[in-house]
Each structure stands twice: as structure tokens, then as C-alpha cells.
Amino acid sequence: MDALFVLSHYFGNNDAMGFIEQIEPLKQAALAELHAATDLAALEQARTNYLGSNGKFTALMKQLGALPKEEKPVAGKSVNLAKVELESALAERRSDLELQAALPKEPTDFTLPGRRRPLGKLHPLTQVTDDIVRSFRKIGFVVADGPEVEDDYHCFDALNTPADHPARDSQDTFYLQPTAADGGQSSSLLRTHTSSVQIRVMAKQKPPVRIIVPGRVYRRDNADATHNPTFHQVEGLYVDRGVTVGDLKGTVEFVFKELMGSETRIRFRPHYFSYTEPSFEIDFSSPLTRKMGKEWLEIAGCGMVHPQVFENVGYDPEVWTGWAFGFGIERIAMIRYGINDIRLFYENDLRFLRQF
């Protein structure tokens, strides 16, 4: 029987046809429209036409309340079965259409070999920094951090390097433009070493102190194979009662053997730094230096913390002693990996970075 004829008969003359007899034709018409939908929009329209709040099948269900009480159970069961069948058909057709929509618009050969996603890895400088931090943590040091934009006091004055000190010349850096907010007298600059962090830590923390400070520093250097205006440095600081140069030497030997191999040898040479006294340059010898054609190579600077620095942060130099040392992370990486140009670290050339 034609569905449109049935519907017009139903809505036009409800007394001429039994309620149950109307369910099957309406269900078949709904199924036909659901299966005929060619996309998700057409399917949604078919659902609205029959199962929406004003749909045809919904309108039929609303007539259930007008039936005599004894006919409602049988009629209700028939309506519910039809509704379940329609909802099942709707879900199945929606699943099919969603799969079709997700398929490539152009033919795809699924037998072709796949393309692996390239895995990223840590930058060589990050790898070396992690190794340094790991070595220091084995002997009880913690990592401290501080701002890269510093002021003259923390970067120089508190470290016993006042404005007229000759050591300032060897650490020329980049000053920031004064602003109206600071009255045109800004002394902000990009830090020349991570030693400024030791001042900040000691000013806030009572002894003992045992920290390392890895971080980026800046100096007005012309870029070449061994210099760059931006590089990375690790500062170490240990303050306690009765700290000696022997503690410094033992720590340095332990760390550099961890980083450069068990055959590494260390020697100290007298030097001058304004914030340590006595001060030393550290040289090391290992199979790595001999590969470079050198028996000894300078690697770091160190010394016992100057009493004036302790006084600047409120420590009594008659009670507390300590040492500090610092070295460049790039220099360690270049020696470990046999790199002869520091600029390679900053060029982001994947051909270089994939080697590590």
C-alpha cells in the first residue's frame, strides 16, 4: 500500500483504520528515507521528519493516549518495537555515512609503506647540562636560578667588582635603555655570569649553602669559532664552616671525572678573580685533550669566596668559608663531542643536531 495514501488516510480519517495497522507502513516509509540518505545532513533531515519532536512517527505515538484502555498495551508494544527498529537503523546509517566522510577524497594505496614520525631529542647543550646537574646532585648540590636581566649591584658590585675595577673591562656586556620609570638612570644589563645568582641566594639564605647555577649569560664578544655573545655557564658555590681548598679540589676532580672520564687529571694554576681569594684557573688532561693535540687545556676558574663578598651578603667571614667555581657548558660539549666551532650549537642545523 502506498505510504502517502496510508498517511493521508490516517491523518484525514482516524476512524477508518486501526491504530496498529498504521505503524508498519509508517515505519517502512521512515526506513526507506533513512537508507536513502546520501550524507549526514540528509540523514538528519530524515530523522527530523519521522523522529523529531514534530515528526510523523512522533505524531503517531501521541495518538496512543486516545486509544481505549484495553488496547493500549498491545498498541504501545508495537509502537515501541517500531521505534527501536528505526533508532537502530538511524545509528547504523549514521555510522556508515561518518565512515564515508572520513575516507580520503582521492584513491589511497594502503599497501604502501608508512612514514615514521621523526622523534625529537635533546639539544647537545641540554644533554651536557643535564649530565653536569646529575653529577653535582650526587654530592648534595641543588639547582638555583636567577634573572638574566640583572643590575650592577648583583652582577658586579656585590661581587667585589665596583665600577672603577679593571675586571669590568673583561666582562663588557649589553646594557638596557634607561626608561622614564627609573628616572633615566637604569643600570639593568644582561648578566655576564651566573655568579650573580650566588649573591641572591646568600642574601636570602643562611649558611650552609651548596648550589649550582646553570644558565645563559651574555658578553660583548665577536662571534667566531670559540666565542659567542651568548653562551651558557655553570656556577658552583659551597659555604659552610671550615671549607678549604682541599674541598674545592676534591669536588672539581669528582665532577670532571664524571663528565670527561675516569682518566681525567686536574691541576690548579694561580690566577686573579675579584670575588675569590685565593683564585685559580683549572686545567685538565685526558684522552680527549690529547686527541686535540694538547696535554693540558684550561677548563674553569675557581677560588675561595672573597671575605668582602661574604660581608656584602651579611655573612661573617670569620665564621664561614666557602668556594666558588664556574665553567662554560659549550666548552665542555665541544671537548666531549669533538666540535671545533661554537656557532654550530646555535644554527639549528638538523644535520648537526641529529648526531647527538
mmCIF file of C-alpha atoms in Angstrom:
data_model
loop_
_atom_site.group_PDB
_atom_site.id
_atom_site.type_symbol
_atom_site.label_atom_id
_atom_site.label_comp_id
_atom_site.label_asym_id
_atom_site.label_seq_id
_atom_site.Cartn_x
_atom_site.Cartn_y
_atom_site.Cartn_z
ATOM 1 C CA MET A 1 0.000 0.000 0.000
ATOM 2 C CA ASP A 2 1.372 3.484 -0.864
ATOM 3 C CA ALA A 3 2.818 5.189 2.268
ATOM 4 C CA LEU A 4 1.460 8.618 1.328
ATOM 5 C CA PHE A 5 -2.011 7.112 0.897
ATOM 6 C CA VAL A 6 -1.757 5.481 4.317
ATOM 7 C CA LEU A 7 -0.639 8.712 5.962
ATOM 8 C CA SER A 8 -3.329 10.817 4.365
ATOM 9 C CA HIS A 9 -5.842 8.190 5.342
ATOM 10 C CA TYR A 10 -4.528 8.177 8.899
ATOM 11 C CA PHE A 11 -4.433 11.894 9.440
ATOM 12 C CA GLY A 12 -7.609 12.518 7.488
ATOM 13 C CA ASN A 13 -9.860 9.747 8.838
ATOM 14 C CA ASN A 14 -8.557 8.106 12.007
ATOM 15 C CA ASP A 15 -11.761 6.060 12.437
ATOM 16 C CA ALA A 16 -11.333 4.329 9.077
ATOM 17 C CA MET A 17 -8.195 2.466 10.019
ATOM 18 C CA GLY A 18 -6.983 0.723 13.174
ATOM 19 C CA PHE A 19 -4.088 2.303 15.058
ATOM 20 C CA ILE A 20 -1.835 -0.747 14.869
ATOM 21 C CA GLU A 21 -2.347 -1.089 11.121
ATOM 22 C CA GLN A 22 -0.783 2.339 10.610
ATOM 23 C CA ILE A 23 2.527 1.526 12.362
ATOM 24 C CA GLU A 24 4.089 -0.806 9.770
ATOM 25 C CA PRO A 25 3.561 1.397 6.675
ATOM 26 C CA LEU A 26 4.886 4.461 8.518
ATOM 27 C CA LYS A 27 7.895 2.501 9.750
ATOM 28 C CA GLN A 28 8.716 1.234 6.252
ATOM 29 C CA ALA A 29 8.474 4.756 4.848
ATOM 30 C CA ALA A 30 10.848 6.024 7.553
ATOM 31 C CA LEU A 31 13.310 3.158 6.938
ATOM 32 C CA ALA A 32 13.293 3.876 3.224
ATOM 33 C CA GLU A 33 14.099 7.548 3.766
ATOM 34 C CA LEU A 34 16.835 6.761 6.303
ATOM 35 C CA HIS A 35 18.532 4.286 3.964
ATOM 36 C CA ALA A 36 18.220 6.705 1.037
ATOM 37 C CA ALA A 37 20.143 9.472 2.842
ATOM 38 C CA THR A 38 23.398 10.132 0.962
ATOM 39 C CA ASP A 39 25.129 12.282 3.598
ATOM 40 C CA LEU A 40 24.856 13.213 7.262
ATOM 41 C CA ALA A 41 22.787 16.329 6.519
ATOM 42 C CA ALA A 42 20.179 14.289 4.582
ATOM 43 C CA LEU A 43 20.147 11.696 7.367
ATOM 44 C CA GLU A 44 19.465 14.365 9.970
ATOM 45 C CA GLN A 45 16.627 15.699 7.857
ATOM 46 C CA ALA A 46 15.106 12.191 7.618
ATOM 47 C CA ARG A 47 15.403 11.763 11.379
ATOM 48 C CA THR A 48 13.637 15.090 11.953
ATOM 49 C CA ASN A 49 10.856 14.134 9.523
ATOM 50 C CA TYR A 50 9.993 10.978 11.447
ATOM 51 C CA LEU A 51 11.549 11.003 14.919
ATOM 52 C CA GLY A 52 11.810 14.706 15.622
ATOM 53 C CA SER A 53 9.509 16.467 18.084
ATOM 54 C CA ASN A 54 7.119 17.248 15.208
ATOM 55 C CA GLY A 55 7.914 14.145 13.160
ATOM 56 C CA LYS A 56 5.388 11.785 11.612
ATOM 57 C CA PHE A 57 6.205 8.802 13.809
ATOM 58 C CA THR A 58 6.227 11.002 16.893
ATOM 59 C CA ALA A 59 2.762 12.277 15.943
ATOM 60 C CA LEU A 60 1.525 8.700 15.687
ATOM 61 C CA MET A 61 2.881 7.887 19.145
ATOM 62 C CA LYS A 62 0.993 10.865 20.579
ATOM 63 C CA GLN A 63 -2.259 9.251 19.415
ATOM 64 C CA LEU A 64 -1.615 6.319 21.752
ATOM 65 C CA GLY A 65 -3.269 8.158 24.622
ATOM 66 C CA ALA A 66 -6.592 8.367 22.776
ATOM 67 C CA LEU A 67 -6.983 4.589 22.474
ATOM 68 C CA PRO A 68 -9.294 2.590 24.738
ATOM 69 C CA LYS A 69 -7.557 1.337 27.893
ATOM 70 C CA GLU A 70 -7.707 -2.333 26.882
ATOM 71 C CA GLU A 71 -5.995 -1.656 23.531
ATOM 72 C CA LYS A 72 -3.090 0.425 24.874
ATOM 73 C CA PRO A 73 -0.752 -2.450 25.971
ATOM 74 C CA VAL A 74 -0.713 -4.151 22.563
ATOM 75 C CA ALA A 75 -0.554 -0.866 20.661
ATOM 76 C CA GLY A 76 2.181 0.509 22.921
ATOM 77 C CA LYS A 77 4.333 -2.598 22.466
ATOM 78 C CA SER A 78 4.010 -2.381 18.676
ATOM 79 C CA VAL A 79 4.928 1.301 18.641
ATOM 80 C CA ASN A 80 7.976 0.768 20.885
ATOM 81 C CA LEU A 81 9.274 -2.107 18.764
ATOM 82 C CA ALA A 82 8.962 0.036 15.639
ATOM 83 C CA LYS A 83 10.719 2.960 17.328
ATOM 84 C CA VAL A 84 13.626 0.715 18.455
ATOM 85 C CA GLU A 85 13.989 -0.575 14.892
ATOM 86 C CA LEU A 86 14.048 2.968 13.488
ATOM 87 C CA GLU A 87 16.624 4.169 16.019
ATOM 88 C CA SER A 88 18.804 1.156 15.280
ATOM 89 C CA ALA A 89 18.582 1.821 11.540
ATOM 90 C CA LEU A 90 19.377 5.500 12.161
ATOM 91 C CA ALA A 91 22.510 4.669 14.204
ATOM 92 C CA GLU A 92 23.723 2.147 11.621
ATOM 93 C CA ARG A 93 23.247 4.552 8.727
ATOM 94 C CA ARG A 94 24.961 7.365 10.641
ATOM 95 C CA SER A 95 27.965 5.121 11.297
ATOM 96 C CA ASP A 96 28.203 4.240 7.601
ATOM 97 C CA LEU A 97 27.984 7.878 6.493
ATOM 98 C CA GLU A 98 30.583 9.024 9.082
ATOM 99 C CA LEU A 99 32.978 6.372 7.790
ATOM 100 C CA GLN A 100 32.405 7.504 4.221
ATOM 101 C CA ALA A 101 33.039 11.128 5.218
ATOM 102 C CA ALA A 102 36.346 10.151 6.848
ATOM 103 C CA LEU A 103 37.661 8.293 3.806
ATOM 104 C CA PRO A 104 40.197 10.070 1.567
ATOM 105 C CA LYS A 105 38.664 12.030 -1.270
ATOM 106 C CA GLU A 106 41.244 10.532 -3.639
ATOM 107 C CA PRO A 107 42.124 6.841 -4.009
ATOM 108 C CA THR A 108 44.739 5.666 -1.497
ATOM 109 C CA ASP A 109 47.012 2.678 -1.772
ATOM 110 C CA PHE A 110 47.024 1.281 1.754
ATOM 111 C CA THR A 111 49.702 -1.255 0.825
ATOM 112 C CA LEU A 112 52.348 1.493 0.532
ATOM 113 C CA PRO A 113 54.922 1.575 3.356
ATOM 114 C CA GLY A 114 54.151 4.008 6.163
ATOM 115 C CA ARG A 115 56.104 7.134 7.062
ATOM 116 C CA ARG A 116 57.507 7.196 10.579
ATOM 117 C CA ARG A 117 57.158 10.350 12.613
ATOM 118 C CA PRO A 118 60.656 11.647 13.405
ATOM 119 C CA LEU A 119 61.396 11.618 17.126
ATOM 120 C CA GLY A 120 62.879 14.742 18.653
ATOM 121 C CA LYS A 121 65.847 14.676 21.012
ATOM 122 C CA LEU A 122 67.527 16.958 23.484
ATOM 123 C CA HIS A 123 69.929 19.610 22.212
ATOM 124 C CA PRO A 124 73.584 18.671 22.901
ATOM 125 C CA LEU A 125 73.935 21.627 25.292
ATOM 126 C CA THR A 126 70.887 20.409 27.212
ATOM 127 C CA GLN A 127 72.345 16.908 27.367
ATOM 128 C CA VAL A 128 75.620 18.219 28.790
ATOM 129 C CA THR A 129 73.798 20.471 31.271
ATOM 130 C CA ASP A 130 71.743 17.515 32.498
ATOM 131 C CA ASP A 131 74.924 15.469 32.980
ATOM 132 C CA ILE A 132 76.536 18.303 34.965
ATOM 133 C CA VAL A 133 73.490 18.718 37.192
ATOM 134 C CA ARG A 134 73.300 14.963 37.729
ATOM 135 C CA SER A 135 76.954 14.846 38.850
ATOM 136 C CA PHE A 136 76.529 17.671 41.352
ATOM 137 C CA ARG A 137 73.329 16.227 42.770
ATOM 138 C CA LYS A 138 75.221 13.055 43.646
ATOM 139 C CA ILE A 139 77.249 15.083 46.171
ATOM 140 C CA GLY A 140 74.376 17.067 47.638
ATOM 141 C CA PHE A 141 74.126 20.200 45.484
ATOM 142 C CA VAL A 142 70.802 21.730 44.472
ATOM 143 C CA VAL A 143 69.996 23.818 41.394
ATOM 144 C CA ALA A 144 69.357 27.551 41.827
ATOM 145 C CA ASP A 145 68.152 30.054 39.232
ATOM 146 C CA GLY A 146 68.039 33.807 38.799
ATOM 147 C CA PRO A 147 67.144 36.533 36.293
ATOM 148 C CA GLU A 148 69.072 37.001 33.071
ATOM 149 C CA VAL A 149 68.361 40.748 33.201
ATOM 150 C CA GLU A 150 70.419 41.892 36.175
ATOM 151 C CA ASP A 151 71.542 45.099 37.843
ATOM 152 C CA ASP A 152 75.053 46.386 38.523
ATOM 153 C CA TYR A 153 74.881 45.521 42.193
ATOM 154 C CA HIS A 154 74.216 41.786 41.847
ATOM 155 C CA CYS A 155 76.327 41.357 38.718
ATOM 156 C CA PHE A 156 79.368 43.381 39.814
ATOM 157 C CA ASP A 157 79.294 45.482 42.998
ATOM 158 C CA ALA A 158 78.306 42.729 45.448
ATOM 159 C CA LEU A 159 80.947 40.501 43.858
ATOM 160 C CA ASN A 160 83.686 42.948 44.842
ATOM 161 C CA THR A 161 83.889 44.438 41.341
ATOM 162 C CA PRO A 162 82.959 48.146 41.654
ATOM 163 C CA ALA A 163 82.528 50.467 38.684
ATOM 164 C CA ASP A 164 86.194 51.541 38.616
ATOM 165 C CA HIS A 165 87.535 47.984 38.839
ATOM 166 C CA PRO A 166 89.689 46.851 35.852
ATOM 167 C CA ALA A 167 87.935 43.465 35.804
ATOM 168 C CA ARG A 168 84.840 45.198 34.453
ATOM 169 C CA ASP A 169 86.639 45.654 31.127
ATOM 170 C CA SER A 170 86.916 41.899 30.570
ATOM 171 C CA GLN A 171 83.182 41.446 31.131
ATOM 172 C CA ASP A 172 81.762 44.154 28.923
ATOM 173 C CA THR A 173 78.132 43.373 28.247
ATOM 174 C CA PHE A 174 74.816 44.741 26.980
ATOM 175 C CA TYR A 175 73.044 47.457 28.966
ATOM 176 C CA LEU A 176 69.340 48.139 28.577
ATOM 177 C CA GLN A 177 67.996 51.515 27.500
ATOM 178 C CA PRO A 178 67.009 53.655 30.522
ATOM 179 C CA THR A 179 63.293 54.414 30.814
ATOM 180 C CA ALA A 180 61.229 57.226 32.337
ATOM 181 C CA ALA A 181 60.090 54.840 35.088
ATOM 182 C CA ASP A 182 63.600 54.654 36.543
ATOM 183 C CA GLY A 183 64.337 58.325 36.020
ATOM 184 C CA GLY A 184 66.649 57.631 33.110
ATOM 185 C CA GLN A 185 69.197 56.068 35.482
ATOM 186 C CA SER A 186 68.686 52.380 34.697
ATOM 187 C CA SER A 187 71.595 50.075 35.428
ATOM 188 C CA SER A 188 69.876 46.983 34.027
ATOM 189 C CA LEU A 189 72.070 44.749 31.925
ATOM 190 C CA LEU A 190 72.237 41.219 30.582
ATOM 191 C CA ARG A 191 74.216 39.234 33.159
ATOM 192 C CA THR A 192 77.814 38.414 32.292
ATOM 193 C CA HIS A 193 77.995 35.339 34.538
ATOM 194 C CA THR A 194 75.716 33.215 36.706
ATOM 195 C CA SER A 195 77.745 34.336 39.749
ATOM 196 C CA SER A 196 75.077 36.991 40.323
ATOM 197 C CA VAL A 197 72.762 34.199 41.492
ATOM 198 C CA GLN A 198 75.106 33.284 44.362
ATOM 199 C CA ILE A 199 74.617 36.815 45.716
ATOM 200 C CA ARG A 200 70.829 36.482 45.508
ATOM 201 C CA VAL A 201 70.864 33.082 47.219
ATOM 202 C CA MET A 202 73.228 34.091 50.032
ATOM 203 C CA ALA A 203 71.252 37.290 50.667
ATOM 204 C CA LYS A 204 68.128 35.191 51.324
ATOM 205 C CA GLN A 205 69.567 32.017 52.848
ATOM 206 C CA LYS A 206 71.683 31.430 55.916
ATOM 207 C CA PRO A 207 74.664 29.055 55.630
ATOM 208 C CA PRO A 208 75.335 26.300 54.816
ATOM 209 C CA VAL A 209 74.824 26.803 51.083
ATOM 210 C CA ARG A 210 75.507 24.214 48.400
ATOM 211 C CA ILE A 211 74.180 25.231 44.974
ATOM 212 C CA ILE A 212 74.908 25.080 41.266
ATOM 213 C CA VAL A 213 73.556 27.633 38.819
ATOM 214 C CA PRO A 214 73.355 26.633 35.156
ATOM 215 C CA GLY A 215 72.146 29.385 32.847
ATOM 216 C CA ARG A 216 72.550 31.663 29.870
ATOM 217 C CA VAL A 217 74.982 34.592 30.053
ATOM 218 C CA TYR A 218 75.954 37.441 27.723
ATOM 219 C CA ARG A 219 79.162 39.262 26.823
ATOM 220 C CA ARG A 220 80.060 41.668 24.050
ATOM 221 C CA ASP A 221 82.177 39.206 22.082
ATOM 222 C CA ASN A 222 82.530 38.985 18.349
ATOM 223 C CA ALA A 223 81.263 35.601 17.166
ATOM 224 C CA ASP A 224 83.970 33.251 15.947
ATOM 225 C CA ALA A 225 84.863 29.582 16.319
ATOM 226 C CA THR A 226 85.451 29.865 20.082
ATOM 227 C CA HIS A 227 83.418 32.942 21.133
ATOM 228 C CA ASN A 228 79.781 33.960 21.029
ATOM 229 C CA PRO A 229 77.889 36.901 22.563
ATOM 230 C CA THR A 230 75.520 34.389 24.185
ATOM 231 C CA PHE A 231 76.677 31.223 25.891
ATOM 232 C CA HIS A 232 75.933 29.026 28.899
ATOM 233 C CA GLN A 233 77.735 28.762 32.194
ATOM 234 C CA VAL A 234 77.545 26.699 35.390
ATOM 235 C CA GLU A 235 78.376 28.340 38.705
ATOM 236 C CA GLY A 236 79.067 26.258 41.809
ATOM 237 C CA LEU A 237 79.015 27.601 45.376
ATOM 238 C CA TYR A 238 79.685 25.847 48.677
ATOM 239 C CA VAL A 239 79.639 27.745 52.006
ATOM 240 C CA ASP A 240 79.982 26.163 55.438
ATOM 241 C CA ARG A 241 82.231 26.115 58.475
ATOM 242 C CA GLY A 242 85.787 25.004 57.795
ATOM 243 C CA VAL A 243 85.558 24.739 53.995
ATOM 244 C CA THR A 244 89.015 24.559 52.417
ATOM 245 C CA VAL A 245 90.744 24.493 49.046
ATOM 246 C CA GLY A 246 91.000 20.719 49.532
ATOM 247 C CA ASP A 247 87.173 20.520 49.408
ATOM 248 C CA LEU A 248 87.235 22.563 46.210
ATOM 249 C CA LYS A 249 89.829 20.340 44.581
ATOM 250 C CA GLY A 250 88.040 17.144 45.553
ATOM 251 C CA THR A 251 84.730 18.415 44.139
ATOM 252 C CA VAL A 252 86.310 19.582 40.895
ATOM 253 C CA GLU A 253 88.090 16.247 40.388
ATOM 254 C CA PHE A 254 84.905 14.280 41.034
ATOM 255 C CA VAL A 255 82.755 16.347 38.647
ATOM 256 C CA PHE A 256 85.238 16.430 35.774
ATOM 257 C CA LYS A 257 85.958 12.723 36.003
ATOM 258 C CA GLU A 258 82.204 12.168 35.795
ATOM 259 C CA LEU A 259 81.981 14.393 32.725
ATOM 260 C CA MET A 260 85.251 13.616 30.939
ATOM 261 C CA GLY A 261 86.151 10.086 32.009
ATOM 262 C CA SER A 262 87.985 8.383 34.840
ATOM 263 C CA GLU A 263 91.431 9.107 33.319
ATOM 264 C CA THR A 264 90.966 12.855 33.709
ATOM 265 C CA ARG A 265 93.656 14.725 35.661
ATOM 266 C CA ILE A 266 93.221 18.195 37.204
ATOM 267 C CA ARG A 267 95.704 20.918 38.055
ATOM 268 C CA PHE A 268 95.258 24.361 39.617
ATOM 269 C CA ARG A 269 97.178 27.459 38.479
ATOM 270 C CA PRO A 270 97.223 30.737 40.471
ATOM 271 C CA HIS A 271 95.030 33.410 38.907
ATOM 272 C CA TYR A 272 93.081 36.523 39.854
ATOM 273 C CA PHE A 273 89.321 36.970 40.219
ATOM 274 C CA SER A 274 87.902 39.910 42.134
ATOM 275 C CA TYR A 275 85.359 37.801 44.032
ATOM 276 C CA THR A 276 87.637 34.937 45.160
ATOM 277 C CA GLU A 277 90.870 34.873 47.151
ATOM 278 C CA PRO A 278 92.951 32.837 46.546
ATOM 279 C CA SER A 279 91.899 32.262 42.935
ATOM 280 C CA PHE A 280 92.841 29.576 40.440
ATOM 281 C CA GLU A 281 92.477 28.546 36.833
ATOM 282 C CA ILE A 282 91.675 24.865 36.386
ATOM 283 C CA ASP A 283 93.377 22.836 33.652
ATOM 284 C CA PHE A 284 92.549 19.262 32.845
ATOM 285 C CA SER A 285 94.215 16.480 30.900
ATOM 286 C CA SER A 286 92.505 13.433 29.433
ATOM 287 C CA PRO A 287 92.389 11.319 26.262
ATOM 288 C CA LEU A 288 90.014 13.972 24.896
ATOM 289 C CA THR A 289 92.601 16.736 25.137
ATOM 290 C CA ARG A 290 95.279 14.512 23.642
ATOM 291 C CA LYS A 291 93.030 13.921 20.642
ATOM 292 C CA MET A 292 93.129 17.688 20.186
ATOM 293 C CA GLY A 293 96.933 17.613 20.276
ATOM 294 C CA LYS A 294 97.142 19.191 23.741
ATOM 295 C CA GLU A 295 98.226 17.672 27.015
ATOM 296 C CA TRP A 296 96.524 20.308 29.204
ATOM 297 C CA LEU A 297 93.551 22.541 28.478
ATOM 298 C CA GLU A 298 92.079 25.359 30.557
ATOM 299 C CA ILE A 299 88.528 24.484 31.565
ATOM 300 C CA ALA A 300 87.322 26.602 34.510
ATOM 301 C CA GLY A 301 88.017 29.334 37.049
ATOM 302 C CA CYS A 302 87.592 28.970 40.806
ATOM 303 C CA GLY A 303 88.713 30.109 44.246
ATOM 304 C CA MET A 304 87.790 30.650 47.874
ATOM 305 C CA VAL A 305 84.991 33.200 48.245
ATOM 306 C CA HIS A 306 86.424 36.649 48.993
ATOM 307 C CA PRO A 307 85.699 37.869 52.562
ATOM 308 C CA GLN A 308 84.292 41.113 51.144
ATOM 309 C CA VAL A 309 81.648 39.151 49.227
ATOM 310 C CA PHE A 310 80.590 37.474 52.493
ATOM 311 C CA GLU A 311 80.336 40.846 54.196
ATOM 312 C CA ASN A 312 78.228 42.193 51.325
ATOM 313 C CA VAL A 313 75.600 39.478 51.894
ATOM 314 C CA GLY A 314 75.732 39.582 55.691
ATOM 315 C CA TYR A 315 77.893 36.508 56.343
ATOM 316 C CA ASP A 316 80.648 36.690 58.965
ATOM 317 C CA PRO A 317 83.909 35.777 57.123
ATOM 318 C CA GLU A 318 85.451 34.851 60.487
ATOM 319 C CA VAL A 319 82.864 32.067 60.848
ATOM 320 C CA TRP A 320 82.046 30.968 57.331
ATOM 321 C CA THR A 321 84.307 29.983 54.461
ATOM 322 C CA GLY A 322 83.449 28.724 51.019
ATOM 323 C CA TRP A 323 84.500 28.262 47.451
ATOM 324 C CA ALA A 324 83.016 29.007 44.053
ATOM 325 C CA PHE A 325 83.869 27.968 40.530
ATOM 326 C CA GLY A 326 82.381 28.380 37.083
ATOM 327 C CA PHE A 327 82.866 26.976 33.612
ATOM 328 C CA GLY A 328 81.279 27.169 30.194
ATOM 329 C CA ILE A 329 78.874 24.431 29.126
ATOM 330 C CA GLU A 330 79.696 24.946 25.448
ATOM 331 C CA ARG A 331 83.373 24.332 26.165
ATOM 332 C CA ILE A 332 82.594 21.030 27.868
ATOM 333 C CA ALA A 333 80.334 19.987 24.976
ATOM 334 C CA MET A 334 82.925 20.918 22.361
ATOM 335 C CA ILE A 335 85.585 18.825 24.071
ATOM 336 C CA ARG A 336 83.302 15.849 24.698
ATOM 337 C CA TYR A 337 81.962 15.709 21.152
ATOM 338 C CA GLY A 338 84.996 16.946 19.221
ATOM 339 C CA ILE A 339 83.273 20.101 17.924
ATOM 340 C CA ASN A 340 85.581 22.820 16.614
ATOM 341 C CA ASP A 341 83.120 25.717 16.138
ATOM 342 C CA ILE A 342 80.848 27.017 18.921
ATOM 343 C CA ARG A 343 78.467 28.588 16.395
ATOM 344 C CA LEU A 344 77.224 25.145 15.353
ATOM 345 C CA PHE A 345 75.258 24.933 18.614
ATOM 346 C CA TYR A 346 73.074 27.910 17.668
ATOM 347 C CA GLU A 347 72.466 27.424 13.929
ATOM 348 C CA ASN A 348 69.702 24.804 14.399
ATOM 349 C CA ASP A 349 71.031 22.747 11.504
ATOM 350 C CA LEU A 350 69.363 19.330 11.776
ATOM 351 C CA ARG A 351 72.311 17.675 10.051
ATOM 352 C CA PHE A 352 74.414 18.713 13.031
ATOM 353 C CA LEU A 353 71.863 18.151 15.800
ATOM 354 C CA ARG A 354 70.897 14.637 14.675
ATOM 355 C CA GLN A 355 74.398 13.421 15.544
ATOM 356 C CA PHE A 356 73.789 13.677 19.293
#
